[in-house]
C-alpha positions as a Python dict, from the first residue, in 0.01 Angstrom:
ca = {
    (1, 'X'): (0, 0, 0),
    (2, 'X'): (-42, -332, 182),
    (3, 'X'): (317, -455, 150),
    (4, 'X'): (424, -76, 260),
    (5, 'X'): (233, -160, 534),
    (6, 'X'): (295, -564, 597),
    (7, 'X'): (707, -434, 578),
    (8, 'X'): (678, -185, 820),
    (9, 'X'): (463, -402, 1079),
    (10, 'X'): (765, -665, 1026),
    (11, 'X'): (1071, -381, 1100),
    (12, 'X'): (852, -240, 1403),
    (13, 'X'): (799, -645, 1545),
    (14, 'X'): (1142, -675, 1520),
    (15, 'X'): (1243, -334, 1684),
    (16, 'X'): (1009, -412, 1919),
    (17, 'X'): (1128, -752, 2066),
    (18, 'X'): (1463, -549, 2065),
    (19, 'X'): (1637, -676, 1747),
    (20, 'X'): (1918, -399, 1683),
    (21, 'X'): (1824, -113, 1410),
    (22, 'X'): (2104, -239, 1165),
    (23, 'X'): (2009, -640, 1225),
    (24, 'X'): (1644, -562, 1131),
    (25, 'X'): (1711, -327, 835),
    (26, 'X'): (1886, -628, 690),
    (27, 'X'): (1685, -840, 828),
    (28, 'X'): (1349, -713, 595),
    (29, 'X'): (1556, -641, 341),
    (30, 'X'): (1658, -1017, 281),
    (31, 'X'): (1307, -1122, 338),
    (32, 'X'): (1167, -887, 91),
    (33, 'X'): (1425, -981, -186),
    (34, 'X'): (1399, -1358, -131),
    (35, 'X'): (990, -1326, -200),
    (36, 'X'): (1014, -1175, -499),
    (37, 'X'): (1346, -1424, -627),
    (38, 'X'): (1613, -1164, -607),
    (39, 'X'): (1908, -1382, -599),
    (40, 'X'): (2054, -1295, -218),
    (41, 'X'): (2417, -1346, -395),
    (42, 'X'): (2359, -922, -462),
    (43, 'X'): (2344, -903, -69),
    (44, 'X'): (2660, -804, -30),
    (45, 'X'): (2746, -633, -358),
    (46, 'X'): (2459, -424, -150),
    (47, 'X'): (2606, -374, 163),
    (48, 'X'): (2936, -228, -12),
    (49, 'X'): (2796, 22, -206),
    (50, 'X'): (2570, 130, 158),
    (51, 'X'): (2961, 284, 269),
    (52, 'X'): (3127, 312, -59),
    (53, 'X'): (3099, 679, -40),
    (54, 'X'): (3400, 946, -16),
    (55, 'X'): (3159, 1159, 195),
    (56, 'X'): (3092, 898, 471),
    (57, 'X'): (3516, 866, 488),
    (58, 'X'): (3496, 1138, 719),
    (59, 'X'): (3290, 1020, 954),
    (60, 'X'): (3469, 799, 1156),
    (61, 'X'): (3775, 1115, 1126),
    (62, 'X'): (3525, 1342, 1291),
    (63, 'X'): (3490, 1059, 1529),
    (64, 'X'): (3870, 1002, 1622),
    (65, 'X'): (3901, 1366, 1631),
    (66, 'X'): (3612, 1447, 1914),
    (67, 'X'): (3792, 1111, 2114),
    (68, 'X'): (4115, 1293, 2113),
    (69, 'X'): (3997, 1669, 2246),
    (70, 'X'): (3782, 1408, 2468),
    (71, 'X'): (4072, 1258, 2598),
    (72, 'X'): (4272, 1552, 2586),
    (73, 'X'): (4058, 1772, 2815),
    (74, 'X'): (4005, 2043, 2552),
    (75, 'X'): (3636, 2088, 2682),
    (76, 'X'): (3831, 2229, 3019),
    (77, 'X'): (3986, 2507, 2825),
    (78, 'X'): (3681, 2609, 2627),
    (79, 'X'): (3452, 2634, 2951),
    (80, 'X'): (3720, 2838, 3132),
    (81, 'X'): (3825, 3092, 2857),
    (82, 'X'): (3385, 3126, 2803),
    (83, 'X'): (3361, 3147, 3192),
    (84, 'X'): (3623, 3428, 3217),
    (85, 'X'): (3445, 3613, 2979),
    (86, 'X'): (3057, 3551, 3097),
    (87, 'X'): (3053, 3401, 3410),
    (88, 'X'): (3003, 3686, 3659),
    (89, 'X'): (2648, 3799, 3437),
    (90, 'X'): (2317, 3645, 3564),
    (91, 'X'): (2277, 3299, 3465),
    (92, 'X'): (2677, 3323, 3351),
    (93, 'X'): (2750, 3011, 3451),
    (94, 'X'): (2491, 2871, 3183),
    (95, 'X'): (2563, 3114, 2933),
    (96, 'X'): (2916, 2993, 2943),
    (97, 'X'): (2855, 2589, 2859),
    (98, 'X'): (2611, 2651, 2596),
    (99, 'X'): (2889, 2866, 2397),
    (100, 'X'): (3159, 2564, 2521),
    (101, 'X'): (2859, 2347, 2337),
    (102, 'X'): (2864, 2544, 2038),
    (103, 'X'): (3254, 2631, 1958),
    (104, 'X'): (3290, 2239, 2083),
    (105, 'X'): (2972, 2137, 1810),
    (106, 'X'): (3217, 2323, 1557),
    (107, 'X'): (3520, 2088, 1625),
    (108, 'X'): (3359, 1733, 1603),
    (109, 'X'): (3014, 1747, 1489),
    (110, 'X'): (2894, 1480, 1750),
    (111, 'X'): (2631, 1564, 1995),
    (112, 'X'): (2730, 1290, 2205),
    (113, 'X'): (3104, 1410, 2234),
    (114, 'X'): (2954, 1758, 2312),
    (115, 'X'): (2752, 1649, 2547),
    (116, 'X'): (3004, 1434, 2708),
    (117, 'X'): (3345, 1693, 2698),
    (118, 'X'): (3142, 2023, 2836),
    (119, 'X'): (2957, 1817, 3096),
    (120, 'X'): (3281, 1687, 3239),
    (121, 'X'): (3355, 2035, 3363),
    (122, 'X'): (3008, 2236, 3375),
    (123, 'X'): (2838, 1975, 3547),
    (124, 'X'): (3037, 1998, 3898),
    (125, 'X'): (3147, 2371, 3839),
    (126, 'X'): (2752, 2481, 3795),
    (127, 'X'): (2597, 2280, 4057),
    (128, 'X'): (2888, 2365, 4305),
    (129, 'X'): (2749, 2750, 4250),
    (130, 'X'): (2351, 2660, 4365),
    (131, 'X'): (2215, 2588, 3981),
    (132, 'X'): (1958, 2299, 4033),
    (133, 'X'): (2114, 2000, 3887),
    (134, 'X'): (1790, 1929, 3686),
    (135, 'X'): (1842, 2215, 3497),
    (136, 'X'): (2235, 2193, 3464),
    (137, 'X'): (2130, 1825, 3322),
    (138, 'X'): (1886, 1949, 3062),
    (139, 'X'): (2123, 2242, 2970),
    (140, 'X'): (2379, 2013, 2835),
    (141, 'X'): (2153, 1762, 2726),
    (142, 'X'): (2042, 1981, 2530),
    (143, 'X'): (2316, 2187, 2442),
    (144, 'X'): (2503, 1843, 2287),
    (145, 'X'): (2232, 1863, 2027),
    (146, 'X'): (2358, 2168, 1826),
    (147, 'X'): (2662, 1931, 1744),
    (148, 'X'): (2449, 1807, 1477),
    (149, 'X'): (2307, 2101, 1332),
    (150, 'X'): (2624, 2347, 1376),
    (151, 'X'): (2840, 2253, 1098),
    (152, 'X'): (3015, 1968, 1079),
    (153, 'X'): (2727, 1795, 1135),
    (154, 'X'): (2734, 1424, 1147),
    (155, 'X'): (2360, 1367, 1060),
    (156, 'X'): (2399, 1614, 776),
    (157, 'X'): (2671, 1429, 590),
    (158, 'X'): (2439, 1119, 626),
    (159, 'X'): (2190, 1303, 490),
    (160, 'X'): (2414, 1449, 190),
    (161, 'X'): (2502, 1080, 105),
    (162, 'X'): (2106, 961, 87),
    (163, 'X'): (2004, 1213, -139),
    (164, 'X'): (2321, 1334, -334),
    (165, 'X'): (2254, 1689, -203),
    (166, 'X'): (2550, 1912, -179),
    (167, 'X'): (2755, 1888, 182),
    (168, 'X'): (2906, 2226, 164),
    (169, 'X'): (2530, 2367, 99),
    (170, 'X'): (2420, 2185, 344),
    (171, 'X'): (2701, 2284, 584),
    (172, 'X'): (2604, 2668, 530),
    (173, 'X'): (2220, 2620, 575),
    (174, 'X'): (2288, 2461, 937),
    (175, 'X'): (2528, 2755, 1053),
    (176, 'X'): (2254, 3048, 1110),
    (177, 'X'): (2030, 2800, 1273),
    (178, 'X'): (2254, 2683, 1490),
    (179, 'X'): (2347, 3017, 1574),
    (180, 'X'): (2030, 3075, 1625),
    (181, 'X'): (1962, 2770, 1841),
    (182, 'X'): (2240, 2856, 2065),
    (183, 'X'): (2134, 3227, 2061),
    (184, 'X'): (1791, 3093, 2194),
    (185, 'X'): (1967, 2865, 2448),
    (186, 'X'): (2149, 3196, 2584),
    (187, 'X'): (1837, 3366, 2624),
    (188, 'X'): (1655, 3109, 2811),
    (189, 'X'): (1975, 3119, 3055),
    (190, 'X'): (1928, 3450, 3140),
    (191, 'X'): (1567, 3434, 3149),
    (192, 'X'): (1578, 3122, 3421),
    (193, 'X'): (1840, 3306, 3600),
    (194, 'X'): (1589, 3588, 3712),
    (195, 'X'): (1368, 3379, 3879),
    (196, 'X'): (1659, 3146, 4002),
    (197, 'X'): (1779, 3316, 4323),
    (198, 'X'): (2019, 3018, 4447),
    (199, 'X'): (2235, 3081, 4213),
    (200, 'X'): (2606, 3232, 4273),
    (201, 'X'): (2757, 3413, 4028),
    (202, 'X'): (3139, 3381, 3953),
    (203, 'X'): (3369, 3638, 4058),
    (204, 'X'): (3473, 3918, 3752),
    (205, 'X'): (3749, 3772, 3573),
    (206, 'X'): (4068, 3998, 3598),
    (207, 'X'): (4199, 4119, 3232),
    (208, 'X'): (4538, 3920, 3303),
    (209, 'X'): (4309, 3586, 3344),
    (210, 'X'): (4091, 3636, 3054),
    (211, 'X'): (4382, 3675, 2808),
    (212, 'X'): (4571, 3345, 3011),
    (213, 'X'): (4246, 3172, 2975),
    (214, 'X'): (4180, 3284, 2622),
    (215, 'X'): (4521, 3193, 2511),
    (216, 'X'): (4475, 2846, 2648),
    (217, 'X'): (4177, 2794, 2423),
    (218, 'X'): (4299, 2964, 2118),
    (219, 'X'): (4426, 2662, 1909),
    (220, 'X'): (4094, 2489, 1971),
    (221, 'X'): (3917, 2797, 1841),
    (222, 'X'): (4138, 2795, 1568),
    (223, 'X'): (4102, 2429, 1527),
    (224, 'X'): (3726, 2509, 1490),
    (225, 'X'): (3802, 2811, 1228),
    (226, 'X'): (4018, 2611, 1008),
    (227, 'X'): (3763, 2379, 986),
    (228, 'X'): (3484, 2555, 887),
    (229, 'X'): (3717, 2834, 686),
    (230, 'X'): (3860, 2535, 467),
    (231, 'X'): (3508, 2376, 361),
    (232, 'X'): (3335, 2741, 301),
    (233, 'X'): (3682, 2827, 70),
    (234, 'X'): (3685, 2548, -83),
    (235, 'X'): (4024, 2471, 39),
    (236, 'X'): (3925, 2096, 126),
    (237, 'X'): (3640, 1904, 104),
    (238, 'X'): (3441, 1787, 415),
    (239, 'X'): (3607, 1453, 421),
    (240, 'X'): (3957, 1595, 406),
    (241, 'X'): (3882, 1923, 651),
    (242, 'X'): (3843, 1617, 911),
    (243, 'X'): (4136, 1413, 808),
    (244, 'X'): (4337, 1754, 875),
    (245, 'X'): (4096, 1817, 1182),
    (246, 'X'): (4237, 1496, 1346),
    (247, 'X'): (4584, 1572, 1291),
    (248, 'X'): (4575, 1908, 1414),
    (249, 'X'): (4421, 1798, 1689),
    (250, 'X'): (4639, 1507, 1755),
    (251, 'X'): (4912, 1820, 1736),
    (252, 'X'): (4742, 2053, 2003),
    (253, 'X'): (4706, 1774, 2236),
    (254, 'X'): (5048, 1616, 2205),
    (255, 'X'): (5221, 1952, 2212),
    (256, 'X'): (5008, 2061, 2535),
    (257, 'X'): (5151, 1738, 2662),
    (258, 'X'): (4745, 1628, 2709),
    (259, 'X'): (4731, 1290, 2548),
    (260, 'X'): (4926, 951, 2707),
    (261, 'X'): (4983, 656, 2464),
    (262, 'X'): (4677, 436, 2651),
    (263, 'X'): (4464, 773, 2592),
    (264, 'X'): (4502, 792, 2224),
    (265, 'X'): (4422, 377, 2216),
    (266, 'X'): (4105, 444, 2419),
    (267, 'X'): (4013, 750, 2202),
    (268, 'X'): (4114, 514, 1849),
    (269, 'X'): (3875, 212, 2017),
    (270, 'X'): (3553, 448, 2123),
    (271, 'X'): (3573, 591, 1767),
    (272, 'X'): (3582, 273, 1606),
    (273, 'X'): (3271, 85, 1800),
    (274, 'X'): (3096, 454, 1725),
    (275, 'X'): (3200, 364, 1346),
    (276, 'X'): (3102, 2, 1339),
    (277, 'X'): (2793, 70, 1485),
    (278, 'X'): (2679, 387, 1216),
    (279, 'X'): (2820, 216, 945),
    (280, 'X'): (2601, -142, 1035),
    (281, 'X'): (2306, 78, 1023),
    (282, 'X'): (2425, 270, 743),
    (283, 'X'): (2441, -47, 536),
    (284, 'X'): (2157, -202, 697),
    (285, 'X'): (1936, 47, 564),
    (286, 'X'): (2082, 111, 219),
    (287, 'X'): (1983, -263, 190),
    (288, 'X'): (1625, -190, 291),
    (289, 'X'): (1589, 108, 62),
    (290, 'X'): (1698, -129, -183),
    (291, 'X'): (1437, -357, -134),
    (292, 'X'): (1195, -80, -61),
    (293, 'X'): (1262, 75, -422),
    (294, 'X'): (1198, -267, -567),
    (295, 'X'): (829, -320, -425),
    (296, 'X'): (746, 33, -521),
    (297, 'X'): (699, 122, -187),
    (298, 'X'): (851, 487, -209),
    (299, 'X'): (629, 561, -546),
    (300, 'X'): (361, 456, -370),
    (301, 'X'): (376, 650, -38),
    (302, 'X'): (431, 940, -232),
    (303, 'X'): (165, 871, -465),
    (304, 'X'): (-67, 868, -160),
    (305, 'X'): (112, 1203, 14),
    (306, 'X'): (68, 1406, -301),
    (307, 'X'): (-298, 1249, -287),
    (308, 'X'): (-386, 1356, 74),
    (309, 'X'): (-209, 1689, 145),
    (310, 'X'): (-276, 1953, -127),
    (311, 'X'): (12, 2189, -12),
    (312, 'X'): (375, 2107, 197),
    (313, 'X'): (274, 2272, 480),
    (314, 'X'): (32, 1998, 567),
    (315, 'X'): (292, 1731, 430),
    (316, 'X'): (593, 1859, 682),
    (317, 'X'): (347, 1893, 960),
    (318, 'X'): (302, 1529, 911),
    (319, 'X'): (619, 1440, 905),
    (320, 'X'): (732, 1660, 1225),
    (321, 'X'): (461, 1458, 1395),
    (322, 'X'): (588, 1130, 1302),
    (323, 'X'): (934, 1196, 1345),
    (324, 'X'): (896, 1337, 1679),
    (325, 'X'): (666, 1051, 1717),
    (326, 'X'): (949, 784, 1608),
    (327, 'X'): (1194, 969, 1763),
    (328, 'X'): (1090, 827, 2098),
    (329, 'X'): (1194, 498, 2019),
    (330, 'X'): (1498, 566, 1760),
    (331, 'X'): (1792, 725, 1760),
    (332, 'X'): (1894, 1033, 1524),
    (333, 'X'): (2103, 780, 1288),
    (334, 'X'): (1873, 579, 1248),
    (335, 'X'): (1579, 776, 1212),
    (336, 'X'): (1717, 969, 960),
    (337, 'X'): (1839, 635, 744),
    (338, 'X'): (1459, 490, 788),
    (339, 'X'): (1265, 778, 708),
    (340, 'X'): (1469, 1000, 415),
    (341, 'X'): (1446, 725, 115),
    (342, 'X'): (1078, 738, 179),
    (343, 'X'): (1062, 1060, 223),
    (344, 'X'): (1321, 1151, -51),
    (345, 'X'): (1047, 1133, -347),
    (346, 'X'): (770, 1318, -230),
    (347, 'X'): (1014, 1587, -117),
    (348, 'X'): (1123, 1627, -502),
    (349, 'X'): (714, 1540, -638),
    (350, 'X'): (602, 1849, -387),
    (351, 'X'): (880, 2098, -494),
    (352, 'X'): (1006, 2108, -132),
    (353, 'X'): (1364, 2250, -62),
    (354, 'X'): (1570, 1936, -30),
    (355, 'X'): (1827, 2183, 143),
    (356, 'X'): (1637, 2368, 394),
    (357, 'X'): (1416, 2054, 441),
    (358, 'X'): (1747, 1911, 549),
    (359, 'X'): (1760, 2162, 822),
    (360, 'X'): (1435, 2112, 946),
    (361, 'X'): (1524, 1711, 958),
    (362, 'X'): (1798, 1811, 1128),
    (363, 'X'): (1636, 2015, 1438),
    (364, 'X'): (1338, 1766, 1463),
    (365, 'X'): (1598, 1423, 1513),
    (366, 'X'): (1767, 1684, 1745),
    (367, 'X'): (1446, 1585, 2007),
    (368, 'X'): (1508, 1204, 1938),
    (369, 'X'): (1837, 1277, 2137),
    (370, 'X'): (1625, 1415, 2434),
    (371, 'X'): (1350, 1193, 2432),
    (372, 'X'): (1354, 870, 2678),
    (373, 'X'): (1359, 600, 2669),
    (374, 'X'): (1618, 609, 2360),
    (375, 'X'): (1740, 954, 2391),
    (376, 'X'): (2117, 898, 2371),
    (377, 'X'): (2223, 1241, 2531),
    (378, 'X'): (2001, 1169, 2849),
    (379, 'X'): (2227, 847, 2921),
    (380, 'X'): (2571, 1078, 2853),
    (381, 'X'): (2508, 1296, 3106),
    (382, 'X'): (2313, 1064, 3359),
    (383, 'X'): (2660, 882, 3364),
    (384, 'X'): (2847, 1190, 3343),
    (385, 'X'): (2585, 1364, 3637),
    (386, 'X'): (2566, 1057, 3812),
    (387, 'X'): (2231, 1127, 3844),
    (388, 'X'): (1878, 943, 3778),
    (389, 'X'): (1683, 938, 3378),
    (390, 'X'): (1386, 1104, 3545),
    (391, 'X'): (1558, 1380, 3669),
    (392, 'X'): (1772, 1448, 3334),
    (393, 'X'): (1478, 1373, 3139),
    (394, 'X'): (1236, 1623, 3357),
    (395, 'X'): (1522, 1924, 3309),
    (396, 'X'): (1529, 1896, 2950),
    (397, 'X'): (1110, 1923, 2927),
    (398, 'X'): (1181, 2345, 2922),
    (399, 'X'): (1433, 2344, 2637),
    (400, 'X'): (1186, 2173, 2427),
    (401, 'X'): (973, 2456, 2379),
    (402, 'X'): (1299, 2643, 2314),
    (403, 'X'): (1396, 2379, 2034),
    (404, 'X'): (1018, 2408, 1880),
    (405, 'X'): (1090, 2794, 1897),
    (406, 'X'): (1360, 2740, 1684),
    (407, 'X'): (1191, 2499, 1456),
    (408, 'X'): (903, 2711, 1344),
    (409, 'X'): (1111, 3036, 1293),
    (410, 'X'): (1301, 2808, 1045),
    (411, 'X'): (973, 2720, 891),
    (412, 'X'): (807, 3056, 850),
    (413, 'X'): (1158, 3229, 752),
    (414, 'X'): (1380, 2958, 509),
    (415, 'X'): (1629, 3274, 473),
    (416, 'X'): (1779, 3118, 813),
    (417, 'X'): (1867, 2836, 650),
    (418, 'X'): (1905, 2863, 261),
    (419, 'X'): (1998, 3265, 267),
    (420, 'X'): (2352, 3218, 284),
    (421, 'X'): (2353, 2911, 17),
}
């Protein structure tokens, strides 16, 4: 227990003094084999195998795929084909950008890009109808997050690669609760809009608009079907569903005459630093679980969980409160690369769901996104708002509570997540 606890002091000194997640997983790691002898020539046999994965392949084609709809204004089409639809009900206007969050979450799988593509247009078009911009903030704040919990998640084929779980399972166990999520989200809409008397709603879309606008949107819809059809089927696997993804939606946006030559480089460049700087920490940390396994440290740890908590429910209400706890100074990534090869053995030692545990994982790094002063979607749409981090960070305090709503019905009923498996 004291080197688990000397090796964690050492990554938190370094995270501290503001050493870079990836630089001080490697960092530890190095240290750790070079006390014990380990010849450091295995270093970068190590840092190979961290990305030599097929799964992990289709990250950075997720990635390019969310730059090009990005750059291609594809978020403007969802939000007016939802709008024409739901915009003239109370609250409308809200309703309409979480459903833009969730049929965008189904493209790309990045909360970031979500946040980012819907907040372009929602942003301006909500506030210009009386919503408070603290709340039109902490809508889309929070409404980026279902990107990684509405399949294809991101975080969840990180996850699938750590502990060998199945991607496709895990792919169906995150599409009730993000349905559910975004349900919730909808409901809180309407609820705020009651009270909210500022507000004016849009004008009744004509028929004739709502098939124009609905048209307009179609082939990202069907981008988002195809995606989701050909990994349920079978038809492709997750990495090649977003190597078709990004053609097709290189396709859309060419033929919709969307996407310049200097777009498409900017949209190849943001996906690649967004690559190098996963894939640093993705290695970084498959290093430090590697050194980690060698001290014992995970047998240990889980020796001591299976010690102290008699039953999972007081195990996972641990680890909410530490990841929550974390999640103020980590991002999702990296939280999720630090924590699950600890975690991984007392998950399997307690007979605890690896798949709907996943889930849970899932929801609770969803509040590292919305949590200052690391909370990545806060500084999205602060640049996007051009507005302050205390007033984005005060308008996502209410869709907390709806998030912890969420979590606990996933708890007490695992159907959500693992009925459909």
């Amino acid at each position: 227990m004291t080197s688990s606890l000397i090796t964690l002091a050492l990554l938190w000194v370094l995270l501290l003094v503001g050493v870079p997640i990836a630089f001080s997983f490697t960092a530890v790691a190095m240290a750790m084999l070079w006390y014990i002898d380990i010849p450091l020539a295995a270093v970068p046999i190590q840092l190979i195998s961290g990305v030599d994965n097929f799964i992990l392949l289709s990250v950075p084609l997720f990635l390019l795929m969310s730059n090009i709809l990005l750059k291609g204004g594809i978020g403007r089409d969802l939000f007016a084909a939802m709008q024409s639809w739901v915009g003239h009900w109370k609250g409308g206007l809200g309703i309409a950008t979480i459903l833009s969050c969730a049929l965008f979450s189904a493209i790309c799988g990045s909360s970031v890009a979500t946040s980012a593509t819907i907040g372009n247009v929602a942003i301006h078009e909500m506030t210009s109808r009386g919503y408070q911009r603290r709340f039109v903030f902490g809508l889309l704040a929070a409404g980026g997050t279902l990107g990684i919990l509405i399949p294809p998640s991101i975080p969840l084929i990180i996850y699938s690669s750590i502990t060998e779980d199945s991607i496709v399972d895990l792919f169906l166990a995150g599409l009730l609760p993000g349905l559910l999520l975004t349900a919730l989200f909808v409901a809180y809409c309407f609820i705020h809009a009651l009270f909210d008397q500022h507000t004016v709603p849009v004008a009744k879309a004509s028929r004739q608009q709502r098939l124009r606008l609905s048209l307009r949107a179609l082939p990202s819809m069907a981008l988002a079907l195809l995606i989701i059809s050909g990994i349920y089927s079978g038809a492709f696997t997750p990495t090649e569903a977003a190597g078709v993804g990004t053609v097709a939606a290189l396709a859309i946006v060419l033929l919709m005459k969307r996407l310049s030559w200097s777009d498409f480089k900017l949209a190849c460049m943001d996906s690649l630093r967004t690559t190098v700087t996963l894939f640093l920490i993705i290695v970084g940390a498959k290093l430090f679980s590697h050194a980690v396994a060698l001290y014992d440290i995970p047998q240990v740890i889980t020796a001591a969980i299976v010690h102290t908590f008699s039953t999972p429910t007081g195990f996972l209400l641990v680890v909410g409160v530490i990841v929550l706890i974390m999640g103020l100074f980590l991002e999702s990534v990296s939280l999720l690369m630090l924590m699950m090869p600890i975690l991984l053995p007392a998950l399997n030692a307690m007979g605890i769901d690896r798949i709907w545990f996943g889930i849970l994982f899932a929801i609770l790094i969803e509040f590292a996104l919305i949590t200052p002063p690391v909370g990545m979607n806060l500084f999205v749409i602060q640049a996007v708002g051009k507005g302050s981090l205390a007033e984005v960070s005060k308008g996502v305090i209410p869709f907390f509570f709806v998030m912890f709503l969420a979590l606990v019905l996933v708890y007490l009923f695992p159907v959500i997540a693992v009925g459909i498996i």
